[in-house]
Amino acid sequence: MIEAVPGSAQTLAAHQQVPEISLVAPMYNESEGLEQFFKTVTPILDQISPAWEIVCVNDGSRDDTLLKLIDYHQRDSRIRILNFSRNFGKEAGTTAGIDFSRGKAVIPIDADLQDPPELILEMVAKWREGYKVVLATRKERKEDTWFKRQSALMFYRIISAMSEIDIPKNTGDYRLMDRQVVNTLKQLPEKTRFMKGIFAWLGFPTTTIYFDRPQRFAGQTSWNYWKLWRFALDGIFAFTTLPLQIWTYLGAMISLFSFIYASVLIVQTLLHGVEVPGYASSMVTMLFLGGVQLISLGVIGEYVGRIYKEVKGRPIYIVQDTWGFQDLTDRD
Ligand code: UDP
Ligand code: MG
């Protein structure tokens, strides 16, 4: 006779229940830090309820992240895996994880331990008080370079001045969302996934807790300045149409100035006759207007590109296989 392991029935039940809490961790080349990640996170989740799940999204890693994940899943089936067909980027990974999560509350978290897992307890406490969204905001950005700090500051200034939604400053994807918020989020079909903006757009009763962001535990950041720049543009173009509309006003102003300048020229010609010199002023106006037109074309291009992407309607991500979801693609 096989003797029952104490607690096993309870654990098994926990594995089948609707999870109280889902962590969503997008992972790209996180092999080195995985062990530490699970070692830190699981005891904290256990404190909340044995019914938890961690939805790990392997976003086309080039290292052995997936193999390690499968190993963890086999040891604890509450660790579930989505494996993408290639690298789709962090925003897509977060979206997929949230789509597949089943918990009553969902928390997207970075796998590099830069989002301190201890905060989960505090988030859950706030959630149980009745808040639908609990944000984790960085107190300051000590660990970033001066340039990154300044550019982040500028980004938040620009976007809050231009768009009607309020994107909380220094707040990443690390936050708790109630199931109701998650279900609403799933109704937003847009392909340009600027998650911070999308989260902010949803609204719901929100509170904030503050923390100091530590350095990456292991591995390397996959963001360079070019990617960050494109990311910032995604945010701006996805959440405001002001850059499109501003040209109307700029054009009107330039036309007004040209009208005044033309009148001055006509009067001058009438009074003093035809003056040949004027090379400098015509060059300057020509170049200036050429520049303005190119910029406005570029802005239109940014929007048209994004419209094109939406119109094609391709999925945001492709899940190649899953572990722990009991569906057709499941490898269990
Ligand atoms: N990530 C991802 N796909 C990518 C890039 C990053 O899933 O293409 C994940 C990464 O594994 C980590 C999180 O997104 O869990 C945050 O990435 P990273 O630490 O590189 O960003 P940073 O902390 O520097 O903003
Ligand atoms: Mg990081």
Short mmCIF file of N, CA and C and ligand atoms in Angstrom, two decimals, residues 110 112 114 213 216, ligand 2:
data_model
loop_
_atom_site.label_atom_id
_atom_site.label_comp_id
_atom_site.label_asym_id
_atom_site.label_seq_id
_atom_site.Cartn_x
_atom_site.Cartn_y
_atom_site.Cartn_z
N ASP A 110 8.93 41.06 -13.39
CA ASP A 110 10.16 40.77 -14.13
C ASP A 110 10.84 39.56 -13.51
N ASP A 112 13.95 38.99 -13.37
CA ASP A 112 15.33 39.24 -12.94
C ASP A 112 15.41 39.76 -11.51
N GLN A 114 14.16 42.33 -10.29
CA GLN A 114 14.21 43.79 -10.13
C GLN A 114 12.88 44.32 -9.59
N ARG A 213 14.18 50.14 -6.44
CA ARG A 213 14.42 49.08 -7.42
C ARG A 213 15.87 48.60 -7.36
N ARG A 216 19.65 44.30 -11.47
CA ARG A 216 19.35 42.99 -12.03
C ARG A 216 20.10 41.91 -11.24
MG MG B 2 15.37 44.11 -15.54
#
